[in-house]
Amino acid sequence: MPSVSDEALKNYLRAGAIAKEAREFGVAHVRAGITSLEIVNAMENLIYERGARCAFPVNIGVNEVAAHYTPSRDNNLVFKTGDVVKIDVGAHVDGYAADTAATVEVSTTRYANMIKSAEDALTMVIEMVRPGTPLSSIGATVSRTIRGAGYRPVENLTGHSMERFNLHAGLSIPNIETKDKSVVAEGMILAIEPFSTAGSAGKVGGRGRGPIYKIIRDRKAPSEVMALFGKMNNEFGGFPFAGRWCDKLHPNAEPLVTKMFRLGMIMSYPILTELSNGLVAQAEHSVLVTSTGCRVLT
Ligand code: CO
């Protein structure tokens, strides 16, 4: 018995196909001399043109940046030869989201094995996921695969279960051995995302305000703030958003977003970098757990 409805499955499959197309577009177009904003705009436009919406801003992680970076409105970060670039993209159709990522090294192959170790770990996990698979053995498999290639898994980044309108539905899919007794169940939608690093820490950290936000709560605020907040609520709901997206909703969005942040109406995700500044690679697919295994959506 399928534990997702036909309607949900149809939407997940569409979201998955669109996120995949955007990811492939990004991978094909990253090269030295172009800006991350050009790539991100093209990928996000593609998602909308296909009839889906972004489940979060396209994340671009260059070198030691592992997650939660997206270019700002005036960003001019230019890719250089040798950069290790992670592209992480999410699309949703009516709240049903698919999340996927890939890593490209710009015009060199120095870190090809590190990138491959994350991809291989992802492949291994996809082969083992079925109802009853312990999360701890998923983590052990990721860790073994990446360490076997001479790199470290990033121990404090995880994959996640997803539900409608919810990117992090409670389950964390580890990239290292854990004592977690949870198991995979039929009907779950899982984003599986191994990260490998050449860094000695094998951990990421970050502080301060990043360029990606999420709405937390309504509060009493000046009417101009409330007007934009209402539009943002309609537009993004509980999904993460970029400050630059708000420019389409209000001519003077930037200071209003800052006000919302100070008032605690929105939160920001700090940019996460590897703690020893080591290079980081990522591979990610979203899957539906079936009765006998899993179906890759992306
Ligand atoms: Co994810």
Short mmCIF file of C-alpha atoms and ligand atoms in Angstrom, two decimals:
data_model
loop_
_atom_site.label_atom_id
_atom_site.label_comp_id
_atom_site.label_asym_id
_atom_site.label_seq_id
_atom_site.Cartn_x
_atom_site.Cartn_y
_atom_site.Cartn_z
CA MET A 1 0.00 0.00 0.00
CA PRO A 2 1.53 3.32 -1.01
CA SER A 3 1.73 5.74 1.88
CA VAL A 4 1.75 8.84 -0.28
CA SER A 5 -1.36 9.75 -2.26
CA ASP A 6 -1.35 9.73 -6.07
CA GLU A 7 -1.71 13.50 -5.97
CA ALA A 8 1.30 13.90 -3.66
CA LEU A 9 3.39 11.51 -5.74
CA LYS A 10 2.54 13.37 -8.94
CA ASN A 11 3.65 16.65 -7.39
CA TYR A 12 6.82 15.19 -5.88
CA LEU A 13 7.76 13.74 -9.26
CA ARG A 14 7.22 17.07 -11.00
CA ALA A 15 9.14 18.97 -8.33
CA GLY A 16 11.91 16.38 -8.60
CA ALA A 17 12.15 16.58 -12.39
CA ILE A 18 12.27 20.39 -12.29
CA ALA A 19 14.86 20.52 -9.49
CA LYS A 20 16.95 18.02 -11.43
CA GLU A 21 16.76 20.11 -14.59
CA ALA A 22 17.80 23.24 -12.65
CA ARG A 23 20.70 21.37 -11.03
CA GLU A 24 21.91 20.10 -14.40
CA PHE A 25 21.62 23.59 -15.85
CA GLY A 26 23.75 24.96 -13.01
CA VAL A 27 26.37 22.24 -13.35
CA ALA A 28 26.60 22.84 -17.10
CA HIS A 29 27.00 26.61 -16.78
CA VAL A 30 29.43 27.11 -13.90
CA ARG A 31 32.70 28.35 -15.35
CA ALA A 32 35.50 30.80 -14.60
CA GLY A 33 34.54 34.42 -15.10
CA ILE A 34 30.79 34.24 -14.53
CA THR A 35 29.07 35.33 -11.34
CA SER A 36 27.14 33.13 -8.97
CA LEU A 37 24.20 35.55 -9.30
CA GLU A 38 23.93 34.89 -13.07
CA ILE A 39 23.75 31.12 -12.47
CA VAL A 40 21.32 31.43 -9.58
CA ASN A 41 18.98 33.80 -11.43
CA ALA A 42 18.90 31.48 -14.44
CA MET A 43 18.23 28.42 -12.28
CA GLU A 44 15.51 30.10 -10.22
CA ASN A 45 13.85 31.45 -13.40
CA LEU A 46 13.89 27.96 -14.89
CA ILE A 47 12.05 26.60 -11.84
CA TYR A 48 9.31 29.24 -12.19
CA GLU A 49 9.07 28.82 -15.97
CA ARG A 50 8.43 25.10 -15.49
CA GLY A 51 5.53 25.89 -13.18
CA ALA A 52 7.17 25.12 -9.82
CA ARG A 53 8.49 27.43 -7.11
CA CYS A 54 11.78 27.55 -5.28
CA ALA A 55 11.66 25.60 -2.03
CA PHE A 56 14.65 27.72 -0.93
CA PRO A 57 17.08 30.08 -2.68
CA VAL A 58 19.64 28.26 -4.83
CA ASN A 59 22.62 27.73 -2.51
CA ILE A 60 26.08 28.22 -3.99
CA GLY A 61 28.89 27.01 -1.77
CA VAL A 62 32.36 27.85 -3.03
CA ASN A 63 35.36 25.94 -1.62
CA GLU A 64 35.19 25.90 2.23
CA VAL A 65 31.62 27.27 2.22
CA ALA A 66 29.42 24.21 2.76
CA ALA A 67 25.89 25.61 2.94
CA HIS A 68 23.50 28.56 3.35
CA TYR A 69 25.16 30.98 0.95
CA THR A 70 23.15 32.53 -1.85
CA PRO A 71 24.24 35.63 -3.75
CA SER A 72 22.76 38.96 -2.68
CA ARG A 73 21.19 41.50 -5.02
CA ASP A 74 24.49 43.30 -5.61
CA ASN A 75 26.72 40.25 -5.41
CA ASN A 76 29.63 39.94 -7.80
CA LEU A 77 31.27 36.74 -6.60
CA VAL A 78 33.01 35.48 -9.74
CA PHE A 79 33.93 31.81 -10.18
CA LYS A 80 37.66 31.15 -10.63
CA THR A 81 39.59 28.23 -12.07
CA GLY A 82 40.04 25.59 -9.37
CA ASP A 83 36.97 26.57 -7.34
CA VAL A 84 34.99 23.67 -5.86
CA VAL A 85 31.38 24.80 -6.32
CA LYS A 86 28.37 23.19 -4.66
CA ILE A 87 25.00 23.91 -6.23
CA ASP A 88 22.04 23.01 -4.01
CA VAL A 89 18.56 23.55 -5.39
CA GLY A 90 15.02 22.93 -4.19
CA ALA A 91 11.75 23.15 -6.10
CA HIS A 92 8.23 22.63 -4.83
CA VAL A 93 4.88 22.05 -6.49
CA ASP A 94 2.01 22.94 -4.18
CA GLY A 95 4.26 22.46 -1.15
CA TYR A 96 5.68 19.10 -2.23
CA ALA A 97 9.42 19.71 -2.37
CA ALA A 98 12.45 18.08 -3.92
CA ASP A 99 15.97 18.98 -2.84
CA THR A 100 19.12 18.10 -4.83
CA ALA A 101 22.75 19.13 -5.10
CA ALA A 102 25.92 18.52 -7.07
CA THR A 103 29.52 19.71 -6.95
CA VAL A 104 31.68 20.94 -9.85
CA GLU A 105 35.34 21.86 -9.88
CA VAL A 106 35.95 24.77 -12.24
CA SER A 107 38.31 23.61 -15.06
CA THR A 108 40.59 21.49 -12.84
CA THR A 109 40.44 17.94 -11.43
CA ARG A 110 42.48 18.23 -8.24
CA TYR A 111 39.51 17.39 -6.06
CA ALA A 112 37.74 14.99 -8.40
CA ASN A 113 38.18 12.14 -5.90
CA MET A 114 36.75 14.19 -3.05
CA ILE A 115 33.71 15.06 -5.17
CA LYS A 116 33.39 11.43 -6.26
CA SER A 117 33.50 10.23 -2.64
CA ALA A 118 30.36 12.25 -1.84
CA GLU A 119 28.66 10.98 -5.02
CA ASP A 120 29.66 7.38 -4.26
CA ALA A 121 28.36 7.70 -0.69
CA LEU A 122 25.04 8.94 -2.07
CA THR A 123 24.84 6.02 -4.50
CA MET A 124 25.59 3.52 -1.71
CA VAL A 125 22.87 5.00 0.50
CA ILE A 126 20.30 4.95 -2.31
CA GLU A 127 21.09 1.25 -2.79
CA MET A 128 20.56 0.44 0.90
CA VAL A 129 17.49 2.55 1.73
CA ARG A 130 14.29 0.54 2.26
CA PRO A 131 11.74 0.26 5.07
CA GLY A 132 13.63 -0.73 8.21
CA THR A 133 17.06 0.59 7.22
CA PRO A 134 18.58 2.10 10.41
CA LEU A 135 19.71 5.72 10.11
CA SER A 136 22.87 4.72 11.97
CA SER A 137 23.87 2.33 9.19
CA ILE A 138 23.24 5.03 6.58
CA GLY A 139 25.65 7.27 8.49
CA ALA A 140 28.19 4.46 8.80
CA THR A 141 28.02 3.79 5.05
CA VAL A 142 28.54 7.46 4.18
CA SER A 143 31.45 7.72 6.59
CA ARG A 144 33.11 4.50 5.41
CA THR A 145 32.80 5.47 1.74
CA ILE A 146 34.21 8.96 2.18
CA ARG A 147 36.99 7.93 4.58
CA GLY A 148 37.88 5.08 2.23
CA ALA A 149 38.66 7.70 -0.41
CA GLY A 150 40.93 9.57 1.97
CA TYR A 151 38.55 12.39 2.98
CA ARG A 152 36.34 13.18 5.96
CA PRO A 153 32.55 13.25 6.11
CA VAL A 154 31.19 16.54 7.47
CA GLU A 155 29.80 15.24 10.74
CA ASN A 156 27.43 18.04 11.66
CA LEU A 157 25.60 18.33 8.35
CA THR A 158 22.78 15.89 7.70
CA GLY A 159 20.10 14.96 5.25
CA HIS A 160 16.48 15.29 6.31
CA SER A 161 12.99 13.91 5.94
CA MET A 162 10.49 16.18 4.16
CA GLU A 163 6.74 16.60 4.25
CA ARG A 164 4.39 18.93 2.46
CA PHE A 165 5.45 22.55 3.16
CA ASN A 166 8.13 21.25 5.50
CA LEU A 167 11.76 20.81 4.39
CA HIS A 168 12.91 19.44 7.74
CA ALA A 169 10.19 17.10 8.95
CA GLY A 170 12.00 15.74 11.97
CA LEU A 171 14.34 13.00 10.81
CA SER A 172 18.04 13.79 10.32
CA ILE A 173 19.97 11.47 7.99
CA PRO A 174 23.49 11.33 9.42
CA ASN A 175 26.78 11.34 7.53
CA ILE A 176 28.63 9.53 10.34
CA GLU A 177 28.04 6.59 12.66
CA THR A 178 25.45 7.48 15.32
CA LYS A 179 23.56 5.79 18.11
CA ASP A 180 20.23 6.85 16.60
CA LYS A 181 17.81 3.90 16.69
CA SER A 182 15.39 5.39 14.12
CA VAL A 183 14.68 3.49 10.94
CA VAL A 184 13.45 4.39 7.48
CA ALA A 185 9.75 3.78 6.77
CA GLU A 186 7.73 3.34 3.60
CA GLY A 187 6.28 6.56 2.24
CA MET A 188 8.98 8.82 3.69
CA ILE A 189 10.48 11.48 1.46
CA LEU A 190 14.17 11.77 2.29
CA ALA A 191 16.80 14.24 1.16
CA ILE A 192 20.07 12.35 1.37
CA GLU A 193 23.12 14.58 1.25
CA PRO A 194 26.62 13.35 2.04
CA PHE A 195 29.31 16.03 2.40
CA SER A 196 33.02 15.20 2.06
CA THR A 197 35.87 17.50 3.00
CA ALA A 198 39.62 17.78 2.66
CA GLY A 199 39.61 19.78 5.90
CA SER A 200 40.99 18.41 9.16
CA ALA A 201 38.00 19.48 11.27
CA GLY A 202 35.28 17.58 9.43
CA LYS A 203 32.79 20.02 10.89
CA VAL A 204 31.14 23.25 9.84
CA GLY A 205 30.18 26.31 11.80
CA GLY A 206 28.91 29.80 11.21
CA ARG A 207 27.70 32.88 12.96
CA GLY A 208 26.01 36.15 12.23
CA ARG A 209 23.41 37.07 9.69
CA GLY A 210 23.40 35.16 6.42
CA PRO A 211 21.63 35.92 3.13
CA ILE A 212 18.91 33.28 3.55
CA TYR A 213 15.92 33.85 5.83
CA LYS A 214 12.78 32.19 7.08
CA ILE A 215 9.60 33.67 8.52
CA ILE A 216 9.18 32.94 12.23
CA ARG A 217 6.19 34.92 13.45
CA ASP A 218 3.88 37.86 13.02
CA ARG A 219 4.50 40.82 15.31
CA LYS A 220 3.25 44.34 15.70
CA ALA A 221 5.39 46.50 13.43
CA PRO A 222 5.15 49.74 11.42
CA SER A 223 2.59 49.51 8.61
CA GLU A 224 5.20 49.56 5.86
CA VAL A 225 6.89 46.55 7.46
CA MET A 226 3.54 44.77 7.87
CA ALA A 227 2.61 45.38 4.23
CA LEU A 228 5.79 43.68 3.00
CA PHE A 229 5.56 40.96 5.65
CA GLY A 230 2.07 40.02 4.47
CA LYS A 231 3.30 39.66 0.90
CA MET A 232 6.29 37.61 2.03
CA ASN A 233 4.03 35.34 4.04
CA ASN A 234 1.87 34.70 0.97
CA GLU A 235 4.85 34.25 -1.29
CA PHE A 236 7.25 32.14 0.84
CA GLY A 237 5.15 30.73 3.71
CA GLY A 238 7.40 28.49 5.78
CA PHE A 239 10.02 28.03 3.05
CA PRO A 240 13.38 29.80 3.27
CA PHE A 241 13.83 32.87 1.05
CA ALA A 242 16.54 35.26 -0.13
CA GLY A 243 16.65 38.95 0.71
CA ARG A 244 16.93 39.70 -3.02
CA TRP A 245 13.58 37.98 -3.65
CA CYS A 246 11.88 40.68 -1.58
CA ASP A 247 12.91 43.36 -4.11
CA LYS A 248 10.09 42.11 -6.35
CA LEU A 249 7.59 42.66 -3.53
CA HIS A 250 8.57 46.15 -2.41
CA PRO A 251 10.68 48.98 -3.92
CA ASN A 252 12.48 49.53 -0.62
CA ALA A 253 12.64 45.98 0.69
CA GLU A 254 16.19 45.82 2.06
CA PRO A 255 15.80 48.07 5.16
CA LEU A 256 12.36 46.57 5.87
CA VAL A 257 13.81 43.06 5.85
CA THR A 258 16.49 44.27 8.27
CA LYS A 259 13.74 45.65 10.52
CA MET A 260 11.90 42.32 10.45
CA PHE A 261 15.11 40.55 11.33
CA ARG A 262 15.73 42.88 14.31
CA LEU A 263 12.11 42.45 15.45
CA GLY A 264 12.45 38.66 15.38
CA MET A 265 9.81 38.23 12.66
CA ILE A 266 12.30 36.43 10.42
CA MET A 267 15.41 34.42 11.19
CA SER A 268 18.54 34.04 9.10
CA TYR A 269 20.72 31.03 8.47
CA PRO A 270 24.41 31.72 9.15
CA ILE A 271 26.72 30.80 6.28
CA LEU A 272 28.36 27.47 7.21
CA THR A 273 32.05 26.98 6.46
CA GLU A 274 34.36 24.09 7.22
CA LEU A 275 36.07 24.93 10.51
CA SER A 276 39.62 24.33 9.23
CA ASN A 277 38.77 26.08 5.92
CA GLY A 278 39.04 22.79 4.07
CA LEU A 279 37.32 22.34 0.71
CA VAL A 280 33.90 20.72 0.83
CA ALA A 281 31.95 18.63 -1.72
CA GLN A 282 28.29 17.62 -1.59
CA ALA A 283 25.98 15.28 -3.48
CA GLU A 284 22.23 15.13 -2.84
CA HIS A 285 19.08 13.46 -4.08
CA SER A 286 15.54 13.34 -2.77
CA VAL A 287 13.97 9.89 -2.67
CA LEU A 288 10.61 8.32 -1.92
CA VAL A 289 10.89 5.20 0.23
CA THR A 290 8.89 2.40 -1.42
CA SER A 291 7.96 -1.04 -0.08
CA THR A 292 11.16 -2.58 -1.42
CA GLY A 293 13.67 0.25 -1.71
CA CYS A 294 13.52 3.85 -2.80
CA ARG A 295 12.69 5.85 -5.89
CA VAL A 296 15.00 8.76 -6.75
CA LEU A 297 12.92 11.87 -7.48
CA THR A 298 15.76 14.11 -8.62
CO CO B 1 18.78 19.21 1.68
#
